[in-house]
Amino acid sequence: FKVIRIDNEISCVQETGVANFMRCNIWHVKGRDYDLVIDTGMGLNSLKKWILTQTQKPIKAIGTHSHFDHSGGLHEFDCRLGHKAEADAFASGGRAKVMYRGGWSKIEIVNPKEHPDFSIKTFSITPAPLTGYLDEGDVLDLGNRTFKILHLPGHSPGSIGLYDARSKVLFSGDAIYNGQLLDNHPHSDKILYQATLKRLYNLEVEEIHAGHEPSFGILQLRSIIKSYLAGDNTIADPVTWYNENAKLGRS
């Protein structure tokens, strides 16, 4: 893992050996009473073992959604929270329900030199049944700061965000990030996604810590949303998209 420290409480943790465009941002948020781990990557190495070198506080692991690049290490944690709409996918693990299917299972997203045991033919997610559910309006109180849960469906049915209204910080998962958005998974819903993005457009937020790519501010958030709603800035086919990124050196 490599770590990017945002401030004294927030760190971005990333799995090494995963292609830049696919590498999930794993967020470690330190609290007075307990810590949050928001998303858990592909699970190629033990995230819990690493996190325990960084904190002695109890840990609540949050799955913003169940996709394979976000849920691979969730099974390691005793407290596993996410939205009920994707409870079956979290509990089942495997490949298909966590969207490691189609074009995503055909592209090289892991460096074989760093992870020689990884195979696109056999990779699957360890089942991680949720121990509790998070839904719109729920509050996570860390003792020194609180996060309100926002249900942000569209990219996936159970996508959630964590919003700190006091500091105007949003952890958005894959509901929005600074890149081309995905709305064509088998369980995606473009109509719901448009509503989610319109909601985020008007959110009082200053900093967005997303599931991929570097963090960004309100002006970029609105630019991304305007582009999407205009019919641009989406990934139609992952293989084509991967090949284009590889040519540009972004993989």
Short mmCIF file of C-alpha atoms in Angstrom, two decimals:
data_model
loop_
_atom_site.label_atom_id
_atom_site.label_comp_id
_atom_site.label_asym_id
_atom_site.label_seq_id
_atom_site.Cartn_x
_atom_site.Cartn_y
_atom_site.Cartn_z
CA PHE A 1 0.00 0.00 0.00
CA LYS A 2 0.97 3.60 -0.45
CA VAL A 3 -0.59 6.45 1.50
CA ILE A 4 -1.40 10.06 0.69
CA ARG A 5 -2.12 12.07 3.84
CA ILE A 6 -4.78 14.70 3.27
CA ASP A 7 -4.72 16.08 6.82
CA ASN A 8 -4.32 14.85 10.40
CA GLU A 9 -7.54 12.81 10.19
CA ILE A 10 -7.90 11.73 6.57
CA SER A 11 -5.56 9.54 4.51
CA CYS A 12 -5.95 8.04 1.06
CA VAL A 13 -4.60 4.48 0.93
CA GLN A 14 -3.97 2.78 -2.41
CA GLU A 15 -3.03 -0.75 -3.43
CA THR A 16 0.21 -0.80 -5.36
CA GLY A 17 0.48 -2.89 -8.50
CA VAL A 18 -3.02 -1.93 -9.67
CA ALA A 19 -3.43 0.16 -12.82
CA ASN A 20 -3.96 3.84 -12.09
CA PHE A 21 -7.34 4.01 -13.81
CA MET A 22 -8.70 1.09 -11.77
CA ARG A 23 -7.02 1.63 -8.42
CA CYS A 24 -9.58 2.39 -5.75
CA ASN A 25 -9.05 5.15 -3.22
CA ILE A 26 -9.30 3.55 0.20
CA TRP A 27 -10.07 6.27 2.74
CA HIS A 28 -8.92 6.01 6.35
CA VAL A 29 -10.66 8.55 8.57
CA LYS A 30 -9.44 8.84 12.14
CA GLY A 31 -11.99 9.64 14.82
CA ARG A 32 -11.98 10.22 18.56
CA ASP A 33 -14.03 7.11 19.34
CA TYR A 34 -13.40 4.93 16.28
CA ASP A 35 -11.96 5.04 12.78
CA LEU A 36 -13.61 4.58 9.41
CA VAL A 37 -12.23 2.65 6.47
CA ILE A 38 -14.21 3.71 3.41
CA ASP A 39 -13.88 1.06 0.67
CA THR A 40 -11.28 -1.69 0.73
CA GLY A 41 -9.75 -2.11 -2.74
CA MET A 42 -9.35 -5.44 -4.54
CA GLY A 43 -8.00 -7.32 -1.53
CA LEU A 44 -4.69 -8.25 -3.13
CA ASN A 45 -2.92 -7.78 0.22
CA SER A 46 -4.23 -7.63 3.78
CA LEU A 47 -5.69 -4.17 4.27
CA LYS A 48 -6.69 -4.84 7.87
CA LYS A 49 -3.16 -5.85 8.79
CA TRP A 50 -1.86 -2.59 7.35
CA ILE A 51 -4.58 -0.43 8.95
CA LEU A 52 -3.83 -1.91 12.35
CA THR A 53 -0.32 -0.50 12.07
CA GLN A 54 -1.88 2.96 11.78
CA THR A 55 -4.47 2.96 14.57
CA GLN A 56 -5.48 1.31 17.83
CA LYS A 57 -9.10 2.50 17.59
CA PRO A 58 -12.08 0.26 16.75
CA ILE A 59 -12.71 0.22 13.01
CA LYS A 60 -15.92 0.44 11.02
CA ALA A 61 -15.42 -0.61 7.41
CA ILE A 62 -17.78 0.99 4.90
CA GLY A 63 -18.57 -0.31 1.43
CA THR A 64 -19.78 2.61 -0.69
CA HIS A 65 -20.88 -0.10 -3.14
CA SER A 66 -20.08 -3.74 -3.86
CA HIS A 67 -17.94 -3.57 -7.03
CA PHE A 68 -14.82 -5.71 -7.05
CA ASP A 69 -12.35 -2.83 -7.00
CA HIS A 70 -13.95 -1.50 -3.80
CA SER A 71 -14.98 -4.59 -1.81
CA GLY A 72 -12.06 -7.01 -2.00
CA GLY A 73 -10.77 -6.43 1.53
CA LEU A 74 -14.10 -5.90 3.28
CA HIS A 75 -14.28 -9.48 4.57
CA GLU A 76 -11.28 -8.86 6.85
CA PHE A 77 -13.15 -6.45 9.10
CA ASP A 78 -15.54 -7.36 11.91
CA CYS A 79 -17.80 -4.34 11.34
CA ARG A 80 -18.92 -4.19 7.69
CA LEU A 81 -21.48 -1.57 6.71
CA GLY A 82 -23.18 -0.80 3.41
CA HIS A 83 -26.54 -0.32 1.73
CA LYS A 84 -29.12 -3.09 1.87
CA ALA A 85 -29.71 -2.88 -1.89
CA GLU A 86 -26.33 -4.53 -2.46
CA ALA A 87 -26.31 -6.83 0.57
CA ASP A 88 -26.61 -9.90 -1.63
CA ALA A 89 -23.60 -8.92 -3.73
CA PHE A 90 -21.47 -8.24 -0.65
CA ALA A 91 -22.52 -11.58 0.85
CA SER A 92 -22.01 -13.56 -2.35
CA GLY A 93 -18.66 -12.16 -3.44
CA GLY A 94 -17.33 -14.07 -6.41
CA ARG A 95 -17.17 -12.35 -9.77
CA ALA A 96 -20.45 -11.60 -11.55
CA LYS A 97 -22.41 -9.85 -8.81
CA VAL A 98 -19.49 -7.57 -7.96
CA MET A 99 -19.21 -6.67 -11.67
CA TYR A 100 -15.97 -8.49 -12.50
CA ARG A 101 -17.54 -9.57 -15.75
CA GLY A 102 -17.63 -8.73 -19.44
CA GLY A 103 -14.94 -6.34 -20.55
CA TRP A 104 -13.67 -5.79 -17.01
CA SER A 105 -12.52 -9.40 -16.84
CA LYS A 106 -10.60 -9.07 -20.11
CA ILE A 107 -8.28 -6.16 -19.38
CA GLU A 108 -4.97 -6.18 -17.54
CA ILE A 109 -5.56 -4.20 -14.36
CA VAL A 110 -2.91 -5.76 -12.12
CA ASN A 111 0.87 -5.73 -12.55
CA PRO A 112 1.99 -9.40 -12.72
CA LYS A 113 5.46 -8.50 -11.44
CA GLU A 114 4.01 -7.25 -8.15
CA HIS A 115 1.14 -9.76 -7.91
CA PRO A 116 2.34 -12.91 -9.72
CA ASP A 117 -0.50 -15.03 -8.31
CA PHE A 118 -3.22 -12.80 -9.76
CA SER A 119 -5.15 -14.21 -12.73
CA ILE A 120 -8.00 -12.56 -14.60
CA LYS A 121 -9.44 -16.05 -15.08
CA THR A 122 -9.65 -16.98 -11.40
CA PHE A 123 -9.82 -13.66 -9.50
CA SER A 124 -12.87 -13.36 -7.27
CA ILE A 125 -13.98 -11.43 -4.21
CA THR A 126 -14.20 -13.15 -0.82
CA PRO A 127 -17.79 -12.98 0.49
CA ALA A 128 -18.28 -10.22 3.07
CA PRO A 129 -21.82 -10.29 4.51
CA LEU A 130 -22.75 -6.91 5.89
CA THR A 131 -23.04 -6.71 9.68
CA GLY A 132 -25.23 -3.60 9.46
CA TYR A 133 -26.96 -1.38 6.94
CA LEU A 134 -26.53 2.29 6.07
CA ASP A 135 -29.23 4.31 4.32
CA GLU A 136 -30.25 7.87 3.56
CA GLY A 137 -30.15 10.06 6.66
CA ASP A 138 -28.21 7.70 8.90
CA VAL A 139 -25.43 9.35 10.89
CA LEU A 140 -21.99 8.04 11.78
CA ASP A 141 -20.68 9.89 14.83
CA LEU A 142 -16.94 9.48 15.34
CA GLY A 143 -17.00 11.57 18.51
CA ASN A 144 -15.25 14.57 17.01
CA ARG A 145 -17.07 14.69 13.65
CA THR A 146 -20.19 13.27 12.08
CA PHE A 147 -21.04 11.97 8.63
CA LYS A 148 -24.53 11.84 7.18
CA ILE A 149 -25.23 8.99 4.79
CA LEU A 150 -26.48 9.94 1.34
CA HIS A 151 -28.05 7.26 -0.84
CA LEU A 152 -26.66 7.97 -4.33
CA PRO A 153 -28.06 5.30 -6.69
CA GLY A 154 -27.38 5.08 -10.41
CA HIS A 155 -23.85 3.79 -10.81
CA SER A 156 -25.10 0.93 -8.65
CA PRO A 157 -28.36 0.50 -6.70
CA GLY A 158 -26.77 0.78 -3.26
CA SER A 159 -24.15 3.45 -3.84
CA ILE A 160 -23.75 5.69 -0.81
CA GLY A 161 -21.78 8.79 0.11
CA LEU A 162 -20.62 10.11 3.49
CA TYR A 163 -21.18 13.84 3.96
CA ASP A 164 -19.72 16.05 6.68
CA ALA A 165 -21.89 19.17 6.55
CA ARG A 166 -19.70 21.06 9.03
CA SER A 167 -16.49 20.79 7.01
CA LYS A 168 -18.36 20.43 3.68
CA VAL A 169 -16.48 17.24 2.80
CA LEU A 170 -18.02 14.40 0.79
CA PHE A 171 -16.74 10.85 0.36
CA SER A 172 -18.56 9.98 -2.84
CA GLY A 173 -17.52 6.44 -3.76
CA ASP A 174 -18.15 6.01 -7.48
CA ALA A 175 -21.26 8.20 -7.58
CA ILE A 176 -18.88 10.84 -8.90
CA TYR A 177 -15.13 11.07 -9.41
CA ASN A 178 -12.83 13.18 -11.59
CA GLY A 179 -13.00 11.03 -14.71
CA GLN A 180 -15.30 9.32 -17.17
CA LEU A 181 -18.34 7.97 -15.33
CA LEU A 182 -19.91 4.52 -15.51
CA ASP A 183 -23.64 4.06 -15.93
CA ASN A 184 -23.88 0.86 -17.99
CA HIS A 185 -23.36 -1.95 -15.51
CA PRO A 186 -26.19 -4.53 -15.56
CA HIS A 187 -27.57 -3.02 -12.35
CA SER A 188 -26.93 0.63 -13.23
CA ASP A 189 -29.88 2.98 -13.74
CA LYS A 190 -29.27 6.05 -15.91
CA ILE A 191 -32.44 7.83 -14.81
CA LEU A 192 -31.58 7.42 -11.13
CA TYR A 193 -28.00 8.43 -11.88
CA GLN A 194 -29.13 11.70 -13.47
CA ALA A 195 -31.18 12.46 -10.35
CA THR A 196 -28.22 11.65 -8.10
CA LEU A 197 -25.88 13.92 -10.05
CA LYS A 198 -28.40 16.76 -10.06
CA ARG A 199 -28.63 16.38 -6.30
CA LEU A 200 -24.85 16.51 -5.92
CA TYR A 201 -24.69 19.56 -8.18
CA ASN A 202 -26.57 21.54 -5.53
CA LEU A 203 -24.87 20.04 -2.48
CA GLU A 204 -23.00 22.46 -0.20
CA VAL A 205 -19.61 20.83 -0.55
CA GLU A 206 -16.07 22.13 -0.88
CA GLU A 207 -13.98 18.96 -1.15
CA ILE A 208 -14.88 15.63 -2.72
CA HIS A 209 -12.87 12.53 -1.85
CA ALA A 210 -13.95 10.03 -4.50
CA GLY A 211 -13.53 6.34 -5.19
CA HIS A 212 -10.96 7.00 -7.93
CA GLU A 213 -8.67 9.80 -9.08
CA PRO A 214 -7.44 12.75 -6.99
CA SER A 215 -9.80 14.77 -4.81
CA PHE A 216 -11.44 17.88 -6.27
CA GLY A 217 -13.68 20.83 -5.46
CA ILE A 218 -17.15 22.14 -6.22
CA LEU A 219 -16.29 23.78 -9.54
CA GLN A 220 -14.88 20.55 -10.96
CA LEU A 221 -17.81 18.57 -9.54
CA ARG A 222 -20.23 20.79 -11.41
CA SER A 223 -18.17 20.58 -14.59
CA ILE A 224 -18.18 16.77 -14.46
CA ILE A 225 -21.94 16.71 -13.90
CA LYS A 226 -22.67 19.20 -16.70
CA SER A 227 -20.59 17.11 -19.09
CA TYR A 228 -22.37 13.91 -18.14
CA LEU A 229 -25.84 15.42 -18.39
CA ALA A 230 -24.91 16.76 -21.83
CA GLY A 231 -24.29 13.18 -22.96
CA ASP A 232 -20.51 13.16 -22.67
CA ASN A 233 -17.95 11.84 -20.18
CA THR A 234 -19.06 8.21 -19.95
CA ILE A 235 -17.36 4.87 -20.51
CA ALA A 236 -19.27 2.90 -23.15
CA ASP A 237 -16.95 -0.10 -23.52
CA PRO A 238 -14.24 -0.93 -20.96
CA VAL A 239 -11.92 -2.66 -23.45
CA THR A 240 -11.93 0.30 -25.84
CA TRP A 241 -11.56 2.70 -22.93
CA TYR A 242 -8.64 0.66 -21.54
CA ASN A 243 -6.84 0.61 -24.88
CA GLU A 244 -7.24 4.37 -25.23
CA ASN A 245 -5.90 4.95 -21.71
CA ALA A 246 -2.99 2.59 -22.30
CA LYS A 247 -2.01 4.53 -25.41
CA LEU A 248 -2.02 7.73 -23.37
CA GLY A 249 0.10 6.15 -20.67
CA ARG A 250 -2.66 6.33 -18.04
CA SER A 251 -2.67 2.63 -17.17
#
